[in-house]
Coordinates of C-alpha atoms in Angstrom, one line a residue:
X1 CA 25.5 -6.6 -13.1
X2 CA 23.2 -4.1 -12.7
X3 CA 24.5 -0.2 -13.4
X4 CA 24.2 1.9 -10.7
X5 CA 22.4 4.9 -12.8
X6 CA 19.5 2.7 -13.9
X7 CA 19.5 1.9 -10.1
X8 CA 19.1 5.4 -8.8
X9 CA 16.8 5.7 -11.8
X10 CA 14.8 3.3 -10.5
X11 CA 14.7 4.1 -7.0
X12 CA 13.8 7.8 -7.9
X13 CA 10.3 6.2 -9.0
X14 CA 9.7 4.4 -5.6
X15 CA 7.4 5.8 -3.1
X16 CA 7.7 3.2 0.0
X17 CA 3.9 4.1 0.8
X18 CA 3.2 2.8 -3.3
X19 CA 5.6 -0.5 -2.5
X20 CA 4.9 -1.3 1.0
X21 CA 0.9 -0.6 0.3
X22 CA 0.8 -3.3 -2.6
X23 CA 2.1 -5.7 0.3
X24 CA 0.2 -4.6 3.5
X25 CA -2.7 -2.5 4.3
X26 CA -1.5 0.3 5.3
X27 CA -3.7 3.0 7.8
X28 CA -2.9 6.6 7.8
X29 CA -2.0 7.9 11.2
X30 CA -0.4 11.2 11.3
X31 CA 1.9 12.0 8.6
X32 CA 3.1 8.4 8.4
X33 CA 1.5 5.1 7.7
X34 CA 0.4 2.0 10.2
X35 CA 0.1 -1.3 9.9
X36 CA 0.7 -5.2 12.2
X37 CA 4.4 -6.1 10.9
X38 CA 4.3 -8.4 8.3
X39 CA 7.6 -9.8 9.6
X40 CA 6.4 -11.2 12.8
X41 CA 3.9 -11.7 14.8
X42 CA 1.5 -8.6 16.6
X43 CA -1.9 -7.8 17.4
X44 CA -1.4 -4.0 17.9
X45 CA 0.1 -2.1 15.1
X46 CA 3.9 -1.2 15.2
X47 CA 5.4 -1.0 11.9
X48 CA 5.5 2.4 10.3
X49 CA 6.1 3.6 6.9
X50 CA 7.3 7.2 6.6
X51 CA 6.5 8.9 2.6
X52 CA 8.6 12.0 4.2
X53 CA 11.4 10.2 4.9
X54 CA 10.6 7.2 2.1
X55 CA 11.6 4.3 4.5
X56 CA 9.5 1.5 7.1
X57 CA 10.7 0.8 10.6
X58 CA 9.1 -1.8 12.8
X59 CA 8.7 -0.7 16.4
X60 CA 8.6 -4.3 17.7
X61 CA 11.0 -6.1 15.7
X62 CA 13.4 -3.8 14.4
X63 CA 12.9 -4.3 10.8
X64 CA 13.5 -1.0 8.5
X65 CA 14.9 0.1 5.5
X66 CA 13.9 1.3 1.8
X67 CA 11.6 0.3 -0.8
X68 CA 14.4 -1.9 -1.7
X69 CA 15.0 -3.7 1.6
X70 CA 11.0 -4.5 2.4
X71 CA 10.8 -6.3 -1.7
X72 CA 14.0 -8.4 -0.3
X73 CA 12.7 -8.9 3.1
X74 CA 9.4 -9.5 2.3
X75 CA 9.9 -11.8 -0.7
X76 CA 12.9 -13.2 0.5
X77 CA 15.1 -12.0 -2.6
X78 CA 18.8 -10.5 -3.0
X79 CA 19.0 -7.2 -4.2
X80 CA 19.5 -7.8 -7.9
X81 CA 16.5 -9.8 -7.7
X82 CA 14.4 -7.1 -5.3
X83 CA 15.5 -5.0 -7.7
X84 CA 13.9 -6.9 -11.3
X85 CA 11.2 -7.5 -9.0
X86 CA 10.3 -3.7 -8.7
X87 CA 11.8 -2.9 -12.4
X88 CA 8.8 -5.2 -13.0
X89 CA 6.0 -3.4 -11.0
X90 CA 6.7 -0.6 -12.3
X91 CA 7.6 -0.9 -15.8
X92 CA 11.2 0.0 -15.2
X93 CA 13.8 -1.1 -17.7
X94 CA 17.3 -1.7 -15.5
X95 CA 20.5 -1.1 -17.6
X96 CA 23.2 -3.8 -17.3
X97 CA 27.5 -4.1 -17.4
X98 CA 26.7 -7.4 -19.4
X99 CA 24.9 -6.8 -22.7
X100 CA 23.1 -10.1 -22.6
X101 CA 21.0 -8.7 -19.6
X102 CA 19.9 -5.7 -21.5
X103 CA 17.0 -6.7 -22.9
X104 CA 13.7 -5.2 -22.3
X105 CA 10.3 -6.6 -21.2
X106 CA 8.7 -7.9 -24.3
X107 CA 6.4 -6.1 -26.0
X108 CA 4.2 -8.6 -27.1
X109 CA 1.3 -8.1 -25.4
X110 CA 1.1 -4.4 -26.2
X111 CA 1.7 -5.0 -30.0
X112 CA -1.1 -7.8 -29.7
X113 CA -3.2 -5.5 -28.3
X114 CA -3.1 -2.5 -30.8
X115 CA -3.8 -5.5 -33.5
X116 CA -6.9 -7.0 -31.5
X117 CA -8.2 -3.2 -31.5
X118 CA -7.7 -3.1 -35.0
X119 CA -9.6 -6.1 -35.6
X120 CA -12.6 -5.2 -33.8
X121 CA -14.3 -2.4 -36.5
X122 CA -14.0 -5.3 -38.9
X123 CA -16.1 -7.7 -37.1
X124 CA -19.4 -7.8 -37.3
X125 CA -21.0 -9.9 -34.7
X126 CA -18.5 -8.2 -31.8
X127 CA -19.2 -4.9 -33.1
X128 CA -23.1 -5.9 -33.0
X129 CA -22.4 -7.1 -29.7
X130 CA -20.6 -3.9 -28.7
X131 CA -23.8 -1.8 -30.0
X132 CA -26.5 -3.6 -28.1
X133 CA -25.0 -3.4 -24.7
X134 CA -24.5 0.0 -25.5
X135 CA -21.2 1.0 -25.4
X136 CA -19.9 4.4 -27.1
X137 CA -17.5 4.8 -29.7
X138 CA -15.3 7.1 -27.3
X139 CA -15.7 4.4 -24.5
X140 CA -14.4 1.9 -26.8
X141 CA -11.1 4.0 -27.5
X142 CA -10.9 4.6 -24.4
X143 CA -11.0 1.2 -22.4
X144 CA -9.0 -0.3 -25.2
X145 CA -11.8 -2.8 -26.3
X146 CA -10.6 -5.3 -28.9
X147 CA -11.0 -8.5 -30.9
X148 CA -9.1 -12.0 -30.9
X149 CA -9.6 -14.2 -34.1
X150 CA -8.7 -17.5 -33.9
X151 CA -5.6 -19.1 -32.5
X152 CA -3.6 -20.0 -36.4
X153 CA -4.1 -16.0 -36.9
X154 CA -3.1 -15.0 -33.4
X155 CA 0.2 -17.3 -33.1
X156 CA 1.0 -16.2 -37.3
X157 CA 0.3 -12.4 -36.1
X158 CA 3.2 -13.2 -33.1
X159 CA 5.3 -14.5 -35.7
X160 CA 5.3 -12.2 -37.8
X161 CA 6.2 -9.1 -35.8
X162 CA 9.7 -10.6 -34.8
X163 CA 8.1 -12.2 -31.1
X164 CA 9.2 -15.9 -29.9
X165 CA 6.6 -18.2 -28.7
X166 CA 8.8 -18.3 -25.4
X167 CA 8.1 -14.5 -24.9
X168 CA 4.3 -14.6 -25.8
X169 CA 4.3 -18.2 -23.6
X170 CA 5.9 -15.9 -20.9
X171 CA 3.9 -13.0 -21.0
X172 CA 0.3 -15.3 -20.5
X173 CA -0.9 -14.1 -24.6
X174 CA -0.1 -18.2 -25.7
X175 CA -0.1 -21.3 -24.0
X176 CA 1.6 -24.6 -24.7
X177 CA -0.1 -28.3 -24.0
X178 CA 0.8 -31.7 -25.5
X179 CA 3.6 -30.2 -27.8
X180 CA 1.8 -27.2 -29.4
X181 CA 1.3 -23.4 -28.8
X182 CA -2.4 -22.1 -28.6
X183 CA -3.8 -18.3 -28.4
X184 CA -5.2 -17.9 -24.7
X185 CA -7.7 -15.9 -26.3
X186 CA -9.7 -17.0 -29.5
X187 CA -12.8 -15.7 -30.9
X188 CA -13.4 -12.8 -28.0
X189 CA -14.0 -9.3 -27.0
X190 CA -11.1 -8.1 -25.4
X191 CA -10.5 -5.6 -22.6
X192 CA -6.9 -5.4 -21.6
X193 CA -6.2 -5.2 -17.8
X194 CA -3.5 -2.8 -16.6
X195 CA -1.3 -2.7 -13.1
X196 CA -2.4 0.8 -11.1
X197 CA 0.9 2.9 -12.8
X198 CA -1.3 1.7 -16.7
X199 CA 1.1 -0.9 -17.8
X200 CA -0.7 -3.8 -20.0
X201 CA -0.4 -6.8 -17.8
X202 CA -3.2 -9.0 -19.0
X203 CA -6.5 -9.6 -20.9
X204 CA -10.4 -10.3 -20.5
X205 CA -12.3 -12.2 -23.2
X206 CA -15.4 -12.4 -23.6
X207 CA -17.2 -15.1 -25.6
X208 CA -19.2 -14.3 -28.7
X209 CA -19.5 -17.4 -30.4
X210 CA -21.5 -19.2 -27.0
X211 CA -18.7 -21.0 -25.8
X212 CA -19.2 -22.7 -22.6
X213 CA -17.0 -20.2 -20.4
X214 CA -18.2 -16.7 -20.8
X215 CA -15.2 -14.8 -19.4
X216 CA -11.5 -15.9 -19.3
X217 CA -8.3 -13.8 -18.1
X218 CA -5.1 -14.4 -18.7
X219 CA -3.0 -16.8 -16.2
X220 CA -1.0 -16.0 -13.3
X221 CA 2.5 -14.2 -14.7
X222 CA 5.2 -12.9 -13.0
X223 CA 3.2 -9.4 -14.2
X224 CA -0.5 -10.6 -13.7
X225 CA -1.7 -11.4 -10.6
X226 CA -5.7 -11.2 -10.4
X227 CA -6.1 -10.8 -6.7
X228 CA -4.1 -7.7 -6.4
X229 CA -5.4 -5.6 -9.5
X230 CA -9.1 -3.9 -10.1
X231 CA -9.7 -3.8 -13.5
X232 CA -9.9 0.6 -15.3
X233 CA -8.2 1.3 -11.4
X234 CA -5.4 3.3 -13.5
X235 CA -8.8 5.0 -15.0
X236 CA -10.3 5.7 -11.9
X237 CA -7.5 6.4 -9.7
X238 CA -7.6 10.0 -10.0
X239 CA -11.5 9.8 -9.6
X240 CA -11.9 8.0 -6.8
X241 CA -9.2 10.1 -4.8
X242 CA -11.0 13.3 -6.0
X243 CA -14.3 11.9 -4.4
X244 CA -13.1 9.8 -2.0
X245 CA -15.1 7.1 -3.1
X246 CA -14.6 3.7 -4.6
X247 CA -17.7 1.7 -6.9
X248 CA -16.4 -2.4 -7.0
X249 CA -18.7 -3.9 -9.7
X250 CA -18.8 -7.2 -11.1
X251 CA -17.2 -7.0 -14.7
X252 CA -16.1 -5.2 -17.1
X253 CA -19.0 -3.8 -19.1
X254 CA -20.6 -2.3 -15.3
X255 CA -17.3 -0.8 -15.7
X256 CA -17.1 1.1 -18.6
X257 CA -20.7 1.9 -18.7
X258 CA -20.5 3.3 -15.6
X259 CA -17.5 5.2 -16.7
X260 CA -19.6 6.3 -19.8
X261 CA -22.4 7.8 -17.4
X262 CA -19.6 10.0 -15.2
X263 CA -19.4 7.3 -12.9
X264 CA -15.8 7.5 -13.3
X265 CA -14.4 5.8 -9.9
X266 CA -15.9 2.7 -10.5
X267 CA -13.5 -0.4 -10.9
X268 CA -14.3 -4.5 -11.1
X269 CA -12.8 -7.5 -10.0
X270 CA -11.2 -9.8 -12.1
X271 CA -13.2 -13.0 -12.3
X272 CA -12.5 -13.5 -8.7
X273 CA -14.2 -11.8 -5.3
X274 CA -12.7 -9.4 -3.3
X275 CA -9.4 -10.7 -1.4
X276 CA -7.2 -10.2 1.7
X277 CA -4.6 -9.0 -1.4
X278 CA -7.0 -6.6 -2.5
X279 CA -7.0 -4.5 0.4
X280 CA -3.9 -2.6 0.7
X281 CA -4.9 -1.1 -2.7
X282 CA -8.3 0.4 -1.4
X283 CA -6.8 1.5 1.5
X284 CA -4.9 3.9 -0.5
X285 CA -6.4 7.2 0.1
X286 CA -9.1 5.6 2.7
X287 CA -11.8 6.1 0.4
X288 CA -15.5 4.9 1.1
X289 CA -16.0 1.7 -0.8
X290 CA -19.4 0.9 -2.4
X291 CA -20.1 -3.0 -3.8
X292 CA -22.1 -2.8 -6.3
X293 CA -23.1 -6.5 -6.9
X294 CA -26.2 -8.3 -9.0
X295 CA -28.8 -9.6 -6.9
X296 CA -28.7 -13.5 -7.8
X297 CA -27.1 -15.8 -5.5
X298 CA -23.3 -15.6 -7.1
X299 CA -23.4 -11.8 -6.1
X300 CA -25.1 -12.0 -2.8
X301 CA -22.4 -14.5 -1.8
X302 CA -19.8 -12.2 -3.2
X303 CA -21.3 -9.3 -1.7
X304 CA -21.4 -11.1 1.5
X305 CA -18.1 -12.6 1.7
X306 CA -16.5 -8.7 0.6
X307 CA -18.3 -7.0 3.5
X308 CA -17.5 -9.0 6.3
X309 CA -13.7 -8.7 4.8
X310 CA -14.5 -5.0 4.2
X311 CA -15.8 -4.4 7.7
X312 CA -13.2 -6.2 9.3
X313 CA -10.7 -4.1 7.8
X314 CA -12.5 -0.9 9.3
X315 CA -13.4 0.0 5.8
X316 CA -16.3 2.4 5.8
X317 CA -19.1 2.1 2.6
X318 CA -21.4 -0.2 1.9
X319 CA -23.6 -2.5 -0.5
X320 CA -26.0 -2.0 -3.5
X321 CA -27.9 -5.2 -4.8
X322 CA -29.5 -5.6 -8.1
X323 CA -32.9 -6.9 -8.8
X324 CA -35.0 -8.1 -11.2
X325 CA -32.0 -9.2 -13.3
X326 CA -30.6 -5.9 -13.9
X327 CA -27.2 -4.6 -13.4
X328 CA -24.9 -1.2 -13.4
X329 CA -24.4 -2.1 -17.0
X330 CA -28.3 -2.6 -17.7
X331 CA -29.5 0.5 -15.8
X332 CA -27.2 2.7 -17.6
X333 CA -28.0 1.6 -20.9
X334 CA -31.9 2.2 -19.5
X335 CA -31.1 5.8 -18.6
X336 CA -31.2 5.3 -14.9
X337 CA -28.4 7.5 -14.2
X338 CA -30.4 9.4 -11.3
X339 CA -31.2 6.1 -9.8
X340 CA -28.1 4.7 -10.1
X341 CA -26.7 7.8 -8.0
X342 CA -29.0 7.8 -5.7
X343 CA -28.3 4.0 -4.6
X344 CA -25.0 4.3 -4.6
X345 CA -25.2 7.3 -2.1
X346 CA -28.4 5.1 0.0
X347 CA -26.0 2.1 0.6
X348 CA -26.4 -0.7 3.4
X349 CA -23.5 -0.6 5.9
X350 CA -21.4 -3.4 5.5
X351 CA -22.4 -4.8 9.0
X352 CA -26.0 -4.7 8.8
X353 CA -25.7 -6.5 5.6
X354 CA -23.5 -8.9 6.7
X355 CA -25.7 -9.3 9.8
X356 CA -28.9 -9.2 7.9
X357 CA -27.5 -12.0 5.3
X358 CA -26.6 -14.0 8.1
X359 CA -30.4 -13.6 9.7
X360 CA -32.0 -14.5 6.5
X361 CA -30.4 -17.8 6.2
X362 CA -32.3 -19.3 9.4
X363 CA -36.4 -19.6 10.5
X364 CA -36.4 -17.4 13.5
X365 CA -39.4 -18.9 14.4
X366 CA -37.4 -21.7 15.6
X367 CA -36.0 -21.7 18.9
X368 CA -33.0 -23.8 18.0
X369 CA -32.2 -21.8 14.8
X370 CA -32.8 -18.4 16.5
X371 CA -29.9 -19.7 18.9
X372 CA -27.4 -21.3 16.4
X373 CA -28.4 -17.2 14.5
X374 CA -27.2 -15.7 17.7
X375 CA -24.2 -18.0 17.6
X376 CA -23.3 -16.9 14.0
X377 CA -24.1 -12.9 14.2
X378 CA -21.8 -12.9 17.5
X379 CA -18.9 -14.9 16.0
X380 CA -19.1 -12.5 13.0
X381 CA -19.5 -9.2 15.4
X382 CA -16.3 -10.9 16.9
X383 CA -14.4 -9.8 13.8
X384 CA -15.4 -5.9 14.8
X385 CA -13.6 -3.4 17.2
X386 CA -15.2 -3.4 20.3
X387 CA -17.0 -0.3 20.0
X388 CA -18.4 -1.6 17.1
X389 CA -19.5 -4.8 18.8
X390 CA -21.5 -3.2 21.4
X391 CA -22.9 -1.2 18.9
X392 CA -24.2 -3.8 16.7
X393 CA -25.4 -6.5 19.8
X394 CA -28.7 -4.2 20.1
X395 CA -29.4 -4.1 16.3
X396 CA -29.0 -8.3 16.5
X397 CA -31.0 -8.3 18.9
X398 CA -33.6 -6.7 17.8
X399 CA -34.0 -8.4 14.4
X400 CA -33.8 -11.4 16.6
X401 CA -37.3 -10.4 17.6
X402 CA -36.0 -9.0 21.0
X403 CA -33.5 -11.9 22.1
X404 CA -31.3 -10.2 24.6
X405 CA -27.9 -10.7 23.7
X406 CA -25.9 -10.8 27.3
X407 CA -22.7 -8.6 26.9
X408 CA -21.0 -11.5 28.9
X409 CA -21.1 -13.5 25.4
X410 CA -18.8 -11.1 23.2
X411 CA -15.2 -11.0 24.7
X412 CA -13.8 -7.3 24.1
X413 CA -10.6 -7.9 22.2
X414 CA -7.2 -7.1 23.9
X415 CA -4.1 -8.9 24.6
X416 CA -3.7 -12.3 23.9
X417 CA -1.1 -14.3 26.1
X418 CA -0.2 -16.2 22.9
X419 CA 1.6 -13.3 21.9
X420 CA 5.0 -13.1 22.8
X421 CA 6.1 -10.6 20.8
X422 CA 7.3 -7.2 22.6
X423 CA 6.1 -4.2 21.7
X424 CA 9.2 -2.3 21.3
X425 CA 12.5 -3.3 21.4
X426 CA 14.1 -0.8 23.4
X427 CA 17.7 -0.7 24.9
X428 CA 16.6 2.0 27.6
X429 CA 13.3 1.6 29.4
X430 CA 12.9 5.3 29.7
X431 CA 12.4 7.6 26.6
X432 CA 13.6 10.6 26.6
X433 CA 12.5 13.2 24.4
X434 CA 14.8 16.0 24.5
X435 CA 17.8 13.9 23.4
X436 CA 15.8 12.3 21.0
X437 CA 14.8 15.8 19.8
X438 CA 18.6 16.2 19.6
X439 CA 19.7 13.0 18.0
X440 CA 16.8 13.8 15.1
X441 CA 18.0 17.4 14.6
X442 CA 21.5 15.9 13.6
X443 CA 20.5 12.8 11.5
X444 CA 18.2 15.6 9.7
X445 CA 19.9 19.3 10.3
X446 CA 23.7 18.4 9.5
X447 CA 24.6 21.3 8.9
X448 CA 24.2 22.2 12.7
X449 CA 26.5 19.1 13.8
X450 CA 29.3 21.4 14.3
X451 CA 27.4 23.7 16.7
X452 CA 26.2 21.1 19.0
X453 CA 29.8 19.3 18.9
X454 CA 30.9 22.6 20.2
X455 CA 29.4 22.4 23.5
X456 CA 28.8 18.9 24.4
X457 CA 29.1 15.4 23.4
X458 CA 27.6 11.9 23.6
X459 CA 29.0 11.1 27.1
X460 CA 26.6 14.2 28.2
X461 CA 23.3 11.8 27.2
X462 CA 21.8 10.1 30.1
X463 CA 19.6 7.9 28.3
X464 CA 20.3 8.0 24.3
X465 CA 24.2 8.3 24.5
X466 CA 24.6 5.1 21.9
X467 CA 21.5 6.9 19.5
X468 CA 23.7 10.5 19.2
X469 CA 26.8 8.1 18.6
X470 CA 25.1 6.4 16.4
X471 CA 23.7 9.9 14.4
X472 CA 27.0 12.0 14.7
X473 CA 28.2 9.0 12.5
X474 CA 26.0 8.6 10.0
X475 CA 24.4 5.0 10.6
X476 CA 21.2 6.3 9.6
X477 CA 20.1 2.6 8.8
X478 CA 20.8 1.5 12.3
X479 CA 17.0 0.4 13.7
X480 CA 17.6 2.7 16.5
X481 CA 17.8 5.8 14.7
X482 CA 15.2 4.7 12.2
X483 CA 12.9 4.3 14.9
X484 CA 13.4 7.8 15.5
X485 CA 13.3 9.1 12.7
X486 CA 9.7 7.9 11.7
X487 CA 8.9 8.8 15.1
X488 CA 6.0 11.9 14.3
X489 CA 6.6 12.7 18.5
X490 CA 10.0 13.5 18.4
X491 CA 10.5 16.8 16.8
X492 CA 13.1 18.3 15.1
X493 CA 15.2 22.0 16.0
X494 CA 15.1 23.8 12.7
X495 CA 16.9 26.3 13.2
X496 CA 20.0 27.8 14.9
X497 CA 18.5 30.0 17.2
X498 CA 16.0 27.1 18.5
X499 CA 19.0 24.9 18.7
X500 CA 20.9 27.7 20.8
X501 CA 18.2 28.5 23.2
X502 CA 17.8 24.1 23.6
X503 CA 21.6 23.7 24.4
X504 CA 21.4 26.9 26.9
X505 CA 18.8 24.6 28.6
X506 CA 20.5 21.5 28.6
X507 CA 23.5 22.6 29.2
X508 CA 22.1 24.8 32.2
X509 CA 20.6 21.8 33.8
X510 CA 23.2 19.2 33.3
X511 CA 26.0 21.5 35.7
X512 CA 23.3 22.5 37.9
X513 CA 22.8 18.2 38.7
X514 CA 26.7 18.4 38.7
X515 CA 26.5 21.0 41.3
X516 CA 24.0 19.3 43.3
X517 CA 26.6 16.2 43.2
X518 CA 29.3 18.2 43.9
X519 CA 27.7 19.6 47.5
X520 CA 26.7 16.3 48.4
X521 CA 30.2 14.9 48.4
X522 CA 31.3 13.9 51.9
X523 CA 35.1 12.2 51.3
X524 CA 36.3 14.5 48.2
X525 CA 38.9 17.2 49.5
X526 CA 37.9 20.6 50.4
X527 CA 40.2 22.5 47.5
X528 CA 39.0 19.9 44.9
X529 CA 35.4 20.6 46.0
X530 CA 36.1 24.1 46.5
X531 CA 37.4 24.1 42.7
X532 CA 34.3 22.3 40.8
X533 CA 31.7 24.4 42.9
X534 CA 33.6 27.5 42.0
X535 CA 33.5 25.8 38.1
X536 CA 30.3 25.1 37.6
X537 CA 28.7 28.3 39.2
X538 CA 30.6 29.8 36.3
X539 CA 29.8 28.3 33.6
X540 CA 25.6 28.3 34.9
X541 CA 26.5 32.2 35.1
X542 CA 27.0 32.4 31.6
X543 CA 25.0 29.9 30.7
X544 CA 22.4 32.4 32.1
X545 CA 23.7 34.9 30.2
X546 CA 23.2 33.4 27.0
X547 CA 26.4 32.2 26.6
X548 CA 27.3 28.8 25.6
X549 CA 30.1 27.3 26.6
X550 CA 31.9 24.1 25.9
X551 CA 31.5 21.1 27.4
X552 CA 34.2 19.9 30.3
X553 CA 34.8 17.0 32.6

């Protein structure tokens, strides 16, 4: 069993935003987060992830809770296993009752790493290698650049620092095929790969030797996952926030010689092009994104494919293509560190590349292939928001050599009768946003509990009766009151003098409708009515006064 003090530990390193965002893409709005649930199915955005109040509440389906709660939901896991899952993320070792469970993540691939590191000064053809393409000293210390022999002297190196084949097997440094362990990586430069918090997770290798694949990563492991991470993001993070601006090359050395000419918020893909599972990192922050991708017909395709998922997402940014054979990596080495800026701040909007990529794959000159052009820009303009569409139907049309493009053919996106889902699951049609003012003030204010019970209780609520109940006994999970409490419209009383002059108010109002009642009343007795007119006159009379006065039937 897991202790509880390694728990709290643990939990006092989440940030739901962090968790949730590694997940989903998440939007800013307000002081809280946006995004379509990922627990069922929505067009509009509903679920909402609160970093003040470190917890996610879905508007339309009622789904809420911790950082915790969404890894259980959302990977279907208990809680011991949510709980290994995030110790995992981020680099957490949980404490345990049992002993046998007490064992932290091996350290293999950090110990293989300081020994690749140390290998590299003593080999000549990487260091040559190193040299030509430019790379500093410093830039090698500080990207962690390496060298893997051969596979007898990286399995004998394992050995003899105390590590079990099983653990290096586990960890994605050693594989095992027909009966026998290999090194993943043999005869390489290496660049380890770290998770955004800087935890080792994985390796690049470069060939030196000409073998027939000139990049290899390490394989998917239960801490590696090469659609999620950007390699040096952990050296860029603080970068790119401070710029607002993201560089995505191509691979590792555009990287780090970027990084070497003060480019220092460029990152790179791992091997792979730029995913749906990317995108809730680059969201972080809603920096501009820049792909900066070679010019041959690998990278155009990649560039291609990560702007239309790019502009999609409403990402703002935009391309930079290499010619004449060159690369980030090349140009710095050249000394074109002026240039280099300067494209980087001249990119091509994701849409008009997308759009002109799309042009230049047909002969306009043909009617039929000017049509099927049409076809293909719209369907991709489809993607857009529909501001955005209507934008970019003139600037398709015009590069279509002045085809009009009938509005008629783009349907604005809106509602779609497929989806069922409501948008908010609501016991009470009507919201009312003084007693939800009132329910937040005690789930967050407790101390002024006592004041409000003073005067009036949940009966008094016309609309949100089951929410104060709900507050006043500390079901702060319940989805109705989390719904509130991520709710950036309902505000809170801070004080005791706001929360006075509010209950003078409420109070005021409610025996003034009871009065009201009480005069329309044709079949209750005279005394009786004679008695509750006389009653409630009083208490508005002091009410008016400033005087609160306790609630009665």
């Amino acid at each position: 069993m897991i202790t509880q003090d390694s728990i709290e530990a643990l939990k006092a390193r989440l940030d739901v935003v962090d968790v949730v965002g590694s997940y989903v893409e998440l939007k800013k709005a307000g002081v809280n987060y946006k995004s379509p649930c990922p627990f069922h199915d929505e067009k509009s955005p509903s679920f909402v992830v609160s970093p003040q109040k470190q917890i996610y509440h879905c508007f339309g389906c009622s789904a809420g809770g911790d950082s915790v709660k969404f890894v259980m939901e959302y990977e279907k896991l208990n809680y011991p296993e949510a709980l290994e899952k995030l110790a995992e993320m981020y680099n957490f070792t949980l404490g345990y009752t049992d002993n046998k469970h007490n064992k932290p993540r091996s350290q293999v691939m950090d110990k293989l790493q300081e020994w690749y590191q140390s290998l590299l000064p003593s080999k000549q053809t990487a260091n040559t290698y190193v040299k030509e393409r430019g790379i500093y000293e410093s830039s090698v210390e500080k990207f962690g650049i390496g060298y893997a022999p051969d596979s007898y002297g990286t399995i004998n190196y394992i050995k003899s620092q105390m590590f079990t084949m099983n653990e290096a097997v586990e960890m994605g440094v050693v594989g095992f095929d027909s009966g026998r362990n290999f090194a993943r990586f043999v005869a390489r430069i290496t660049f380890p790969i770290h998770s955004t918090n800087g935890s080792l997770v994985g390796f690049g290798g470069r060939t030196i030797t000409g073998h027939q694949a000139k990049y290899v990563n390490s394989p998917e492991t239960p801490f590696f996952n090469k659609s999620r991470l950007l390699y040096a993001y952990h050296h860029a993070r603080q970068s790119l926030h401070k710029q607002n601006e993201i560089i995505i090359t191509e691979g590792y050395l555009d990287v780090i010689m970027l990084h070497q000419a003060g480019f220092t918020n460029a990152v790179a893909t791992l091997g792979t092009a730029l995913t749906v599972e990317h995108l809730p990192l680059l969201r972080k922050g809603e920096p501009r994104v820049v792909m900066a991708y070679d010019g041959d017909k690998a990278g155009r395709a990649a560039a291609l494919k990560a702007s239309r998922l790019l502009s999609a997402g409403g990402f703002s940014g935009g391309v930079v293509i290499f010619s004449d054979g060159l690369d980030p990596a090349d140009m710095v080495k050249n000394g074109a560190i002026e240039e280099l800026a300067r494209m980087f701040r001249q990119t091509k909007p994701f849409i008009e590349f997308v759009l002109d990529e799309i042009l230049a794959l047909y002969d306009l000159r043909d009617p039929k292939q000017k049509e099927s052009c049409m076809q293909e820009g719209l369907a991709y303009l489809k993607t857009l928001s529909p501001l955005l569409q209507e934008e970019y139907k003139t600037y398709l049309a015009s590069r279509l050599g002045g085809l009009g493009v009938s509005p008629s053919l783009l349907k604005v996106s809106g509602s779609s009768p497929h989806n069922t889902a409501s948008p908010r699951i609501q016991k009470n049609s009507h919201k009312d946003m003084w007693e939800l003012s009132l329910v937040k003030t005690v789930i967050e204010k407790p101390h002024l509990v006592n004041q409000i019970l003073d005067v009036l209780d949940a009966s008094l609520f016309m609309f949100h009766s089951n929410e104060l109940h709900l507050a006043l006994n500390g079901h702060t999970d319940a989805p109705e009151l989390m719904a509130i409490i991520v709710d950036e419209t309902i505000h809170v009383l801070e004080n005791e003098d706001a929360l006075r002059d509010e209950l003078l108010l409420f109070l005021m109002k409610y025996y003034e409708r009871e009065l009201k009642k009480i005069h329309l009343q044709t079949h209750m007795p005279f005394e009786e009515k004679a008695f509750y007119i006389r009653k409630f006159r009083g208490k508005i009379a002091k009410l008016r006064r400033g005087e609160l006065v306790a609630f009665e039937r």
